[in-house]
Short mmCIF file of C-alpha atoms and ligand atoms in Angstrom, two decimals:
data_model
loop_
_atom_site.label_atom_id
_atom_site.label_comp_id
_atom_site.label_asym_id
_atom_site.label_seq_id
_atom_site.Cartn_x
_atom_site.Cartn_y
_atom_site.Cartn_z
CA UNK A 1 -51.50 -231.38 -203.18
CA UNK A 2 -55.45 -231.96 -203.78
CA UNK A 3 -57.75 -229.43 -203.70
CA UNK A 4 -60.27 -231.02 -200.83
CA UNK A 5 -60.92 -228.43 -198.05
CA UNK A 6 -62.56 -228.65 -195.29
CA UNK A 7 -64.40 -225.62 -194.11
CA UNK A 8 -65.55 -225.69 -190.34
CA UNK A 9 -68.30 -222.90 -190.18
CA UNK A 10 -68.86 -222.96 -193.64
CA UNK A 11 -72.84 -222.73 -193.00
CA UNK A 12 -71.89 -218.74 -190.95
CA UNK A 13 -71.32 -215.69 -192.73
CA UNK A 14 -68.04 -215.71 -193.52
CA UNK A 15 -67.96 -219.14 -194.11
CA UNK A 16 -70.59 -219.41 -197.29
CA UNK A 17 -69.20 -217.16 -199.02
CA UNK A 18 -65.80 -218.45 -198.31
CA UNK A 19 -67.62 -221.77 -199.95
CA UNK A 20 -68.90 -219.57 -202.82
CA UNK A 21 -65.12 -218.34 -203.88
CA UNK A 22 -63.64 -221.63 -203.21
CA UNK A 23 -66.06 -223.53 -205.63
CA UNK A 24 -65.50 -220.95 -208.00
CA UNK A 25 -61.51 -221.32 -207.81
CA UNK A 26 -61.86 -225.21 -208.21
CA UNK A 27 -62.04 -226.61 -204.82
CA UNK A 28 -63.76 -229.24 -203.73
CA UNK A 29 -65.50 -228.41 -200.22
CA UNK A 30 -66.66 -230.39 -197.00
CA UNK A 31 -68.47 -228.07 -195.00
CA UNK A 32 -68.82 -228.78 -191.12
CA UNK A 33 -70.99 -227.03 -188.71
CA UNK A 34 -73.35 -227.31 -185.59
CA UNK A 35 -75.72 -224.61 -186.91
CA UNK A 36 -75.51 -222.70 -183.77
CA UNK A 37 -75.10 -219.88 -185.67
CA UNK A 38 -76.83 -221.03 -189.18
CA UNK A 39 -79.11 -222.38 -191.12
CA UNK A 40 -78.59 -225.14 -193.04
CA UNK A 41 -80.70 -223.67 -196.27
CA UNK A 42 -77.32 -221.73 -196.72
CA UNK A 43 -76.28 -225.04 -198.47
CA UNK A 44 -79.34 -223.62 -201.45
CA UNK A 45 -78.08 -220.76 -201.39
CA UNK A 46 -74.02 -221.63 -202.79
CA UNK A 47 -75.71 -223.72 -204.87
CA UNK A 48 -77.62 -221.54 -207.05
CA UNK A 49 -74.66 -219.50 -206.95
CA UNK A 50 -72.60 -222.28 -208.13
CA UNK A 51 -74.60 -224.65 -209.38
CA UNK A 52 -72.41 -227.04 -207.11
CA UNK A 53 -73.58 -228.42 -204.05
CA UNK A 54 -70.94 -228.97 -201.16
CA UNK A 55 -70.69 -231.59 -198.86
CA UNK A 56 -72.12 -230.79 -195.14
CA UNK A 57 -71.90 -232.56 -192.08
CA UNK A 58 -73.81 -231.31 -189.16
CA UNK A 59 -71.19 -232.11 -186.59
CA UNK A 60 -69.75 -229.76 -183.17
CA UNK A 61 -65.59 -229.21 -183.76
CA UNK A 62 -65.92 -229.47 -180.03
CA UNK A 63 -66.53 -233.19 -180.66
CA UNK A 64 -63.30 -234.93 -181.63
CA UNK A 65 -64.85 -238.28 -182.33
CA UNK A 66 -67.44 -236.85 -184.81
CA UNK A 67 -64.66 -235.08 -186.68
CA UNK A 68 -62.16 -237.26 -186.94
CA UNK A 69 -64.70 -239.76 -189.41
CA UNK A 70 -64.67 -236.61 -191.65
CA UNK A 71 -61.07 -236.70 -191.34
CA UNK A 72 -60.68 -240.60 -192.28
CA UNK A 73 -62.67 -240.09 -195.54
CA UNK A 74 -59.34 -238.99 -196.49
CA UNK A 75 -60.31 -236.26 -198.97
CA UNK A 76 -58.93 -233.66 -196.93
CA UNK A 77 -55.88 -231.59 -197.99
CA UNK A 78 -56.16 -228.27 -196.58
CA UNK A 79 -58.83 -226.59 -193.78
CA UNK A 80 -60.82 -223.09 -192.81
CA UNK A 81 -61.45 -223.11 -189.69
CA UNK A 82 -64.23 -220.18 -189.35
CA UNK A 83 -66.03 -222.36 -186.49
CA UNK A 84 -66.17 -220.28 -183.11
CA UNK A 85 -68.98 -218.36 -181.35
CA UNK A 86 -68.38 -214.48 -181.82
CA UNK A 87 -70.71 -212.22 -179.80
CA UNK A 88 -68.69 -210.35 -177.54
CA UNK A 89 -70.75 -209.25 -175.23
CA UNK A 90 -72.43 -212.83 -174.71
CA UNK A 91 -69.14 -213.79 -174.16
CA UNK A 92 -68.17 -211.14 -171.33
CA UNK A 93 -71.67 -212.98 -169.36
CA UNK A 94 -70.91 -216.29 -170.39
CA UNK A 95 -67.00 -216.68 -170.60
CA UNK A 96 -66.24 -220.69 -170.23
CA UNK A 97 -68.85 -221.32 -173.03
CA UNK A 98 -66.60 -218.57 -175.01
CA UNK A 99 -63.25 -219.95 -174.12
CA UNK A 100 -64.95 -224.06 -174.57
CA UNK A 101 -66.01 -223.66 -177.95
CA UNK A 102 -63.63 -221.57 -179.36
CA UNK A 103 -60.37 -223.26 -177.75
CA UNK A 104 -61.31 -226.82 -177.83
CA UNK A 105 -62.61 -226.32 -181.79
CA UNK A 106 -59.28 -225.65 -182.75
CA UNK A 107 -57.34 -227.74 -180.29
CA UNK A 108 -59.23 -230.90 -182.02
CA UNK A 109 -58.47 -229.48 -185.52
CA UNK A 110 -55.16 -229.29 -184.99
CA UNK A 111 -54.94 -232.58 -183.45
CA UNK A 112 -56.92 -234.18 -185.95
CA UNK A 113 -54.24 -232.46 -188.27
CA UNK A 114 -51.56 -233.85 -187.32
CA UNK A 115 -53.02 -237.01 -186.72
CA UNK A 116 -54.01 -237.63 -190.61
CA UNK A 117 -51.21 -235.69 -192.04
CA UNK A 118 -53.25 -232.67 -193.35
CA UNK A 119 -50.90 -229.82 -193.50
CA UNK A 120 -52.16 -226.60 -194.06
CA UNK A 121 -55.00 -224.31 -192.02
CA UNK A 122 -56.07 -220.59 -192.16
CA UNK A 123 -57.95 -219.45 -189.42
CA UNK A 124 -60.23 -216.90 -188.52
CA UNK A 125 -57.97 -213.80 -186.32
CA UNK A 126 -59.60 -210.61 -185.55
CA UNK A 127 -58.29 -206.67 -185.61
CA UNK A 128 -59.67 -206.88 -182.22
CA UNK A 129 -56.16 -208.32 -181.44
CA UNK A 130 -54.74 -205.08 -181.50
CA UNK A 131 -57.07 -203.42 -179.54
CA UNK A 132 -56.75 -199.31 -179.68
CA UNK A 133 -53.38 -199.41 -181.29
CA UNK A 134 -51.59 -196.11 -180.81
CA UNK A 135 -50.33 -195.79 -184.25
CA UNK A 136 -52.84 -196.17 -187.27
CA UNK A 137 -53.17 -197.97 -189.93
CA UNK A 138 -52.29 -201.24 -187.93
CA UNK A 139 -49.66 -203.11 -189.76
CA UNK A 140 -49.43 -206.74 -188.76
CA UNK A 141 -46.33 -205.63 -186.35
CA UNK A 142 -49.02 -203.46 -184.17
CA UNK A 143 -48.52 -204.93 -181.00
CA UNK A 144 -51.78 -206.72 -179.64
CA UNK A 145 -52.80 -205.48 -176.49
CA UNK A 146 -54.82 -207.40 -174.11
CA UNK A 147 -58.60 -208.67 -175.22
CA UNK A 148 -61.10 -206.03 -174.86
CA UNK A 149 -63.52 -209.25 -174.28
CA UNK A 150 -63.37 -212.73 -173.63
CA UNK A 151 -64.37 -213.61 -177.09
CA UNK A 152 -61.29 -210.94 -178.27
CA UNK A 153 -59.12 -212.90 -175.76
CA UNK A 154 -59.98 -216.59 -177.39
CA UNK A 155 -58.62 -215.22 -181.16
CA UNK A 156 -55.15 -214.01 -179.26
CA UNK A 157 -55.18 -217.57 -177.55
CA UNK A 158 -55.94 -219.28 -180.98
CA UNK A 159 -53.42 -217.79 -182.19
CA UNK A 160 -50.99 -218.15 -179.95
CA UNK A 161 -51.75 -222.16 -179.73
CA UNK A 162 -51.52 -222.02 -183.72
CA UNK A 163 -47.93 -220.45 -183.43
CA UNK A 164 -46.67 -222.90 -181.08
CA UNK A 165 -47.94 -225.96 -182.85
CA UNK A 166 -46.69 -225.11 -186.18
CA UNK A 167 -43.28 -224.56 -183.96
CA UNK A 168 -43.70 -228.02 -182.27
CA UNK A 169 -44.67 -229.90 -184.76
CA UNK A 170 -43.31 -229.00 -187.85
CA UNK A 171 -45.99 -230.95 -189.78
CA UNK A 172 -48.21 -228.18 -190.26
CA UNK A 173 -48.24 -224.63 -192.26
CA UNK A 174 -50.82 -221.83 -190.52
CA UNK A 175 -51.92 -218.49 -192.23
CA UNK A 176 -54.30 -216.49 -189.61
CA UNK A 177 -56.27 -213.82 -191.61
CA UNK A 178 -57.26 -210.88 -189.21
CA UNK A 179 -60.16 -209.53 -190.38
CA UNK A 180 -61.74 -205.88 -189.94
CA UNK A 181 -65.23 -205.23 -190.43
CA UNK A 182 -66.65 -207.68 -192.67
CA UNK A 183 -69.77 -206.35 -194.53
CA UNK A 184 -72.60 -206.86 -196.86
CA UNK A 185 -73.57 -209.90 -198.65
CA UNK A 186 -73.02 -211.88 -201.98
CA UNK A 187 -74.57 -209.73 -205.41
CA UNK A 188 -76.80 -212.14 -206.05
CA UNK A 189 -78.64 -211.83 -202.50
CA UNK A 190 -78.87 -215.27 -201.93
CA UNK A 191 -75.99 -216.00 -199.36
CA UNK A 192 -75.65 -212.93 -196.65
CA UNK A 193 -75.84 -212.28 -192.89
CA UNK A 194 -78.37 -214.11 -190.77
CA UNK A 195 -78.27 -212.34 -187.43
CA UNK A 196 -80.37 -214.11 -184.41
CA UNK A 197 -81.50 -211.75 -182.40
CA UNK A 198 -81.44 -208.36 -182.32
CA UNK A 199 -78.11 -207.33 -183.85
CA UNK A 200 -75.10 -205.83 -182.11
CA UNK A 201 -72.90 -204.99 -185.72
CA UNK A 202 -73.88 -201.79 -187.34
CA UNK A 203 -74.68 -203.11 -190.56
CA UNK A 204 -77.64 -205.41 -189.94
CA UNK A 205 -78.47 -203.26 -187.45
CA UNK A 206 -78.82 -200.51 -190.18
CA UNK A 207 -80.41 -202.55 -192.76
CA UNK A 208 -82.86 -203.73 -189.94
CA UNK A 209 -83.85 -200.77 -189.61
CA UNK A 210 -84.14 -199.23 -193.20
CA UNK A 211 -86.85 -202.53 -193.08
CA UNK A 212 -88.59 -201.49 -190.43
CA UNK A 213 -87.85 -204.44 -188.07
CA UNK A 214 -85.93 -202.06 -186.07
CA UNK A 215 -87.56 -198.60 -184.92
CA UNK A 216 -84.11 -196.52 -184.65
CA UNK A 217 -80.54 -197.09 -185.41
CA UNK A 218 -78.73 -195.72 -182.07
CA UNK A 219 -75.16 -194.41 -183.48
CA UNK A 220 -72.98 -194.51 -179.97
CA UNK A 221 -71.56 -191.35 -179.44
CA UNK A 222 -70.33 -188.12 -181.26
CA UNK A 223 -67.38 -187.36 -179.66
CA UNK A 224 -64.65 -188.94 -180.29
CA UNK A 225 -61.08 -187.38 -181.12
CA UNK A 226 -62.01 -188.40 -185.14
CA UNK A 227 -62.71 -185.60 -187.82
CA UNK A 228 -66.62 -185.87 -187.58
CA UNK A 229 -66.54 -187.41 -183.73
CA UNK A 230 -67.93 -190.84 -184.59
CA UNK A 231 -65.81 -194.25 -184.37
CA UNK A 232 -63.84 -195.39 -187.31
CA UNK A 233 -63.10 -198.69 -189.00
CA UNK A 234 -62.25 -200.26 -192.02
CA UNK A 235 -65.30 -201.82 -192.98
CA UNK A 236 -64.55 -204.81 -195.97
CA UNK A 237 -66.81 -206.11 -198.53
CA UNK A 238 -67.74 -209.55 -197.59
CA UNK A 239 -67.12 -211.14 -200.99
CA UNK A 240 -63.35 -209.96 -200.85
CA UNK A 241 -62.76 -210.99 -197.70
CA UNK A 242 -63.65 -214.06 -198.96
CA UNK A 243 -61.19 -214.25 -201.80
CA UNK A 244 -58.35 -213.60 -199.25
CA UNK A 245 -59.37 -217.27 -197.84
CA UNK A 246 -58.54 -218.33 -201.73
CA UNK A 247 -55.36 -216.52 -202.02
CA UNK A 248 -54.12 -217.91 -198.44
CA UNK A 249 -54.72 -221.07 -199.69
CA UNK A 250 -53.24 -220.99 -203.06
CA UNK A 251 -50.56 -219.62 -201.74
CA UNK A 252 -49.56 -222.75 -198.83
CA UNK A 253 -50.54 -224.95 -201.72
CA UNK A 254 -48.43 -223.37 -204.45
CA UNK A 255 -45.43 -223.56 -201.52
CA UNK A 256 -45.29 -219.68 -201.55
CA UNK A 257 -45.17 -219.54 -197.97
CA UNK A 258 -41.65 -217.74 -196.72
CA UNK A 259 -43.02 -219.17 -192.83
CA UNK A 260 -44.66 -221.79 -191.49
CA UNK A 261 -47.02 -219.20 -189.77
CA UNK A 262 -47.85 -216.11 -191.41
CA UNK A 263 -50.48 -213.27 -190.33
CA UNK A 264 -51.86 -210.98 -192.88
CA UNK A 265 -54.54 -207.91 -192.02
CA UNK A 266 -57.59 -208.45 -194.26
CA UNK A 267 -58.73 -205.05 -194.38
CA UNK A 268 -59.57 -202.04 -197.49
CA UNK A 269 -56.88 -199.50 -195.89
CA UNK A 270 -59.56 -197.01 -195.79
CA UNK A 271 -61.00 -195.77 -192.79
CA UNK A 272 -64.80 -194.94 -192.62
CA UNK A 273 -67.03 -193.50 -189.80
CA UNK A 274 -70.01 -194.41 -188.42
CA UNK A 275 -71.65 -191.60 -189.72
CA UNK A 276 -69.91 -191.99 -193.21
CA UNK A 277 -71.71 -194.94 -193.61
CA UNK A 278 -75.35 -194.29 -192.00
CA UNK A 279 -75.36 -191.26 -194.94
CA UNK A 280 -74.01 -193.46 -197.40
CA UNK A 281 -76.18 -195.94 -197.35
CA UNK A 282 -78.74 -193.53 -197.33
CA UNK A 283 -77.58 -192.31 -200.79
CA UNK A 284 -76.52 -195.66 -202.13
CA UNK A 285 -80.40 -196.74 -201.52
CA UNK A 286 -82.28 -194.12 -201.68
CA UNK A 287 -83.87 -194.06 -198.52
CA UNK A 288 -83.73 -192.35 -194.99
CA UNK A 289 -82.84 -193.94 -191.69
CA UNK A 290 -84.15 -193.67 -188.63
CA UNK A 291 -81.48 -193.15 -186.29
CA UNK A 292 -80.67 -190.62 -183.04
CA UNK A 293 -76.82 -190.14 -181.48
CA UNK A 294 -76.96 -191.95 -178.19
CA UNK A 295 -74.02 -192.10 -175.80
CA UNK A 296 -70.78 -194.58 -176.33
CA UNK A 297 -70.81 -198.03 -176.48
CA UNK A 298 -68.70 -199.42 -173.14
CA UNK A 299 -65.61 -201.15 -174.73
CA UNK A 300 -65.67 -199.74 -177.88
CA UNK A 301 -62.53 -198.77 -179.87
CA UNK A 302 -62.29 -195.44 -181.10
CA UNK A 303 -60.79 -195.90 -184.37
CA UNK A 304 -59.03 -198.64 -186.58
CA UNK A 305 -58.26 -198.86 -190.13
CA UNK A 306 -55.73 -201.78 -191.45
CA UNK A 307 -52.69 -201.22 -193.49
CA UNK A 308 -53.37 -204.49 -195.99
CA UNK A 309 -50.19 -203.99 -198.26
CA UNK A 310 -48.45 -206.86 -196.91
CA UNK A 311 -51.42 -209.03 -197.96
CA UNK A 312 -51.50 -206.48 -200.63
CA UNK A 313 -48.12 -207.68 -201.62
CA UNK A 314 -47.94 -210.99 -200.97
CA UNK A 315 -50.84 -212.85 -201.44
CA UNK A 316 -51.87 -211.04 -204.34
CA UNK A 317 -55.33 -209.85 -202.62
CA UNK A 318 -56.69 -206.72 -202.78
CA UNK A 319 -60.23 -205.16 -201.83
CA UNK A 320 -61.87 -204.42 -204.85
CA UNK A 321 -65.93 -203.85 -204.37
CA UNK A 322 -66.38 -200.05 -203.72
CA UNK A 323 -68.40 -199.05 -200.42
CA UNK A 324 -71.03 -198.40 -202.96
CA UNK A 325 -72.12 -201.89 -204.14
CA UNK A 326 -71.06 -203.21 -200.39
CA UNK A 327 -73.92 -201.19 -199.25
CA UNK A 328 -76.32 -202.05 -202.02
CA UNK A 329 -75.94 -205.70 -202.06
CA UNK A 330 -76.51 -205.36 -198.00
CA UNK A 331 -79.99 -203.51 -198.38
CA UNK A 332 -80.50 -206.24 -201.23
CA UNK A 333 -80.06 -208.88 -199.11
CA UNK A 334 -82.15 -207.03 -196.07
CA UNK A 335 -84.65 -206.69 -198.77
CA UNK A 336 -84.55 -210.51 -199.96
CA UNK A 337 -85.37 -211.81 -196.41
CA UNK A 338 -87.82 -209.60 -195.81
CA UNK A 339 -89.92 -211.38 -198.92
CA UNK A 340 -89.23 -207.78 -201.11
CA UNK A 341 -89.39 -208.67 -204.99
CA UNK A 342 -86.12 -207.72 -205.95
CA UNK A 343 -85.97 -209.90 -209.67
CA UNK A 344 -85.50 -206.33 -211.39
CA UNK A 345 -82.71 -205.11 -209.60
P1 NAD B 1 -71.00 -216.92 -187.98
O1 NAD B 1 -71.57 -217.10 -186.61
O2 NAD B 1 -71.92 -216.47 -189.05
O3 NAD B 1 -70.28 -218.26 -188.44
C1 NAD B 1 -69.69 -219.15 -187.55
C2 NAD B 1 -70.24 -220.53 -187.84
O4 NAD B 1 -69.62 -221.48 -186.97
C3 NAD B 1 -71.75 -220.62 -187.60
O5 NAD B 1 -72.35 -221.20 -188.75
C4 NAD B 1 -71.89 -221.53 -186.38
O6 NAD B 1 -73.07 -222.31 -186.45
C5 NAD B 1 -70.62 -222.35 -186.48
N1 NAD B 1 -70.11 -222.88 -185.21
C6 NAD B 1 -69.90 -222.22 -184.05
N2 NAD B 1 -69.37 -223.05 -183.14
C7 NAD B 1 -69.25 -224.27 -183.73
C8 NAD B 1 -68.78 -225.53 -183.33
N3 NAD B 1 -68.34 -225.75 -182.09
N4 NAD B 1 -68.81 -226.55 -184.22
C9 NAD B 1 -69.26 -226.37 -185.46
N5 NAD B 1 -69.72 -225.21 -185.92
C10 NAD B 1 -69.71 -224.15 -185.06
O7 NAD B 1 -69.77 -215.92 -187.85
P2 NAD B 1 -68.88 -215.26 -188.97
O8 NAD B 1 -69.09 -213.80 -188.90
O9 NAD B 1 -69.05 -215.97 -190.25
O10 NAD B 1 -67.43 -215.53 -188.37
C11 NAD B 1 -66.61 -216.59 -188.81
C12 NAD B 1 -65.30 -216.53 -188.08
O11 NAD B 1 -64.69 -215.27 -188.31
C13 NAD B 1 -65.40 -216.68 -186.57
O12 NAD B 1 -64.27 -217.39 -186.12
C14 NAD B 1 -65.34 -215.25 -186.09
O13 NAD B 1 -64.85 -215.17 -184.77
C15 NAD B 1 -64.36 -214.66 -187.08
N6 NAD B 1 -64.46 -213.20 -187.22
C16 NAD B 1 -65.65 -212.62 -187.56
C17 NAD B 1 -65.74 -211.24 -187.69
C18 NAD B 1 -67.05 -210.56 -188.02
O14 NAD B 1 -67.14 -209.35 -187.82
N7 NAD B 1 -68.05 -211.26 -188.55
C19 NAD B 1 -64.61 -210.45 -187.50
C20 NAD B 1 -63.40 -211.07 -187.18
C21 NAD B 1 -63.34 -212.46 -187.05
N1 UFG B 2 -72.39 -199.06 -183.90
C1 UFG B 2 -73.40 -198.14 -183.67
N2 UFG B 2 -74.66 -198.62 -183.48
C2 UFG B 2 -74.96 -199.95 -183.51
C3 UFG B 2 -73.92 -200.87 -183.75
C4 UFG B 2 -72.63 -200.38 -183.93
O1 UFG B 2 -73.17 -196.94 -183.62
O2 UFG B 2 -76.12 -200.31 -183.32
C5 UFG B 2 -71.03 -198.53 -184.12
C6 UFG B 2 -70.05 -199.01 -183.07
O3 UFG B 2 -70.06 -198.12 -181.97
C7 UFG B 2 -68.75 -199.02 -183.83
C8 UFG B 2 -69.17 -199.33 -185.27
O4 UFG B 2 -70.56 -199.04 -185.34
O5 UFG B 2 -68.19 -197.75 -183.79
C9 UFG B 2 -68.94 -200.77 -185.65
O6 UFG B 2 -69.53 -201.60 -184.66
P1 UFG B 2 -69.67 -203.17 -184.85
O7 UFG B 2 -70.31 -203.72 -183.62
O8 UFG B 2 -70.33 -203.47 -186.15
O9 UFG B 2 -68.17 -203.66 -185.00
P2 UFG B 2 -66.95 -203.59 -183.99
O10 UFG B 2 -65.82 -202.98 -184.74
O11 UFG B 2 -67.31 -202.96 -182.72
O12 UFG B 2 -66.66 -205.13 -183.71
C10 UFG B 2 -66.69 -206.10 -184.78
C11 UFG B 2 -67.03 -207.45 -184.20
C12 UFG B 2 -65.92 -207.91 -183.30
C13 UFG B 2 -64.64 -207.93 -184.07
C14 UFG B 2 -64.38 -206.57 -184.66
C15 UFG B 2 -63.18 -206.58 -185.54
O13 UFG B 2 -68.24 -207.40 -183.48
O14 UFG B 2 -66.16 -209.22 -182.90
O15 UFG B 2 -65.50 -206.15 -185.44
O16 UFG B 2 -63.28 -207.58 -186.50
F1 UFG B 2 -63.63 -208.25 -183.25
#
């Protein structure tokens, strides 16, 4: 099997530094993307890092026609699809553009799959699958309650239309990676997170504001039934969630697979409160934030953590960057696009 992968989102957040690792490991990448959600200097940015430049084509996964003449350059063995729209609460106000985008992107990839015999995807799955499960860590056997959102309710759907086609069609292998809280940004502090907007995850939100963008860090609510009464996840270092995309892939193309669809929880194991990181941050950077205990977030799930040893075990991943260079490399990257000299750090 050749080592040609197409990456759909490859320009987002998750996506570069997917690119980054990949490179790194040998493969040869085709990025697509609409840059709804990007830039395309991201392309500069893996390549400084890798002194390889990637392939892009602007193109929409919505639009079948403009993907399939990606697909009949033939160099396409294997494919991360990261492409979706994932704002939750823009997609509670503006469901059909949630459930468009993010159904029909990977309704066309799988149809383009089968169509020029590619065989093997991972996709992008979410924690938010499982909702507030009643027993923590999750394991991948946590049942998944219904979507908190529609956004959460289009990464069950992928999912399930992922599961049924590898069932159907027997032509294609599927490994969904459910993430937990991706954070920070590549060492270097040229690839990281672009939010548009005024952010709605905690850590841009807190880097933000460390730069001064934002005036105060609101931390929703106190009192939750967790040892210090803020909300708990398992926040993961970017750069390894990253490598998990390399070890799924490795693994369908080394034939390690023991099903045609396999789900693994991409998380550290380690739960870490709001709180927990606001003060470590703090410490990691030297600096004080700006921030005042406001009431809960609507929606918001109390606490999850991930049990990762069956990823652990079988693909051979494992989170390795401590919460302490997570946190660095995030304020370096804050401090990067805010025009900060940061050559001696
Ligand atoms: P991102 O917005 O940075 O990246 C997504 C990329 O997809 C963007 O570059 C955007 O321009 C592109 N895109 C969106 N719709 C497209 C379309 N129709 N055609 C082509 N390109 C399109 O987001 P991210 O954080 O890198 O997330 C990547 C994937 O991981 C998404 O599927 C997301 O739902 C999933 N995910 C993210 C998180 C998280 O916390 N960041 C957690 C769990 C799952
Ligand atoms: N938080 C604050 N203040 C903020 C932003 C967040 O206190 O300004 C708190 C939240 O209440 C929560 C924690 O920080 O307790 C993390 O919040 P995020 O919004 O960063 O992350 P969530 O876990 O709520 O959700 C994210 C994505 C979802 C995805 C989920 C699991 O936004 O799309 O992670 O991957 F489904």
């Amino acid at each position: 099997m050749g080592k040609g992968v197409l990456v759909t989102g490859g320009t987002g957040y998750i996506g570069s530094h997917t690119v980054v690792e990949l490179i790194e490991a040998g493969y040869e990448v085709i990025i697509v993307d609409n840059l709804s959600n990007s830039d395309e200097s991201v392309i500069e940015g893996i390549e400084a890092i890798t002194g390889i430049r990637p392939e892009f084509v602007k193109a929409d996964c919505r639009d079948i026609d403009a993907l399939e003449k990606i697909f009949k350059k033939g160099k396409i063995d294997s494919i991360i699809h990261f492409a979706a729209a994932k704002a939750v609460g823009e997609s509670v106000e503006q469901p059909l553009e949630y459930y468009h985008n993010n159904i029909l992107s990977l309704i066309n990839i799988i149809s383009l799959m089968r169509r020029h015999n590619v065989p093997n995807m991972v996709f992008s799955s979410s924690c938010t699958v499982y909702g507030q499960p009643e027993v923590l860590p999750a394991t991948e056997q946590t049942p998944r309650l219904e979507a908190e959102s529609p956004y959460g309710n289009t990464k069950r759907i992928c999912e399930d239309i992922i599961r049924d086609s590898v069932k159907a069609y027997g032509s294609i292998n599927a490994i969904a990676l459910r993430y937990f809280n991706p954070i920070g940004a590549h060492p270097s502090a040229l690839i990281g997170e672009l939010p548009r907007g005024v952010p709605n995850n905690l850590l841009p939100y807190v880097t933000q504001t460390a730069a001064g963008i934002r005036e105060v860090l609101s931390i929703f609510g106190d009192d939750y039934n967790t040892p210090d009464g803020f909300c708990i996840r398992d926040y993961i270092d970017i750069n390894d969630l990253a490598a998990a995309h390399v070890a799924a892939l490795d693994r369908m193309l080394d034939g390690k697979m023991k099903k045609s669809f396999e789900v693994f929880n991409i998380g550290t194991g380690q739960g870490v409160s709001t709180m927990e990181i606001v003060k470590t941050f703090e410490q990691v950077n030297g600096l004080q934030l700006n921030y005042r205990i406001t009431g809960r977030r609507e929606g918001d799930i109390e606490a999850i953590w991930a049990d990762p040893s069956y990823a652990n075990e079988e693909l051979g991943w494992y989170a390795r960057k401590s919460l302490y260079e997570t946190l660095r490399s995030a304020w370096k990257w804050q401090q990067r696009l805010c025009g900060i000299d940061i050559s001696d750090e």
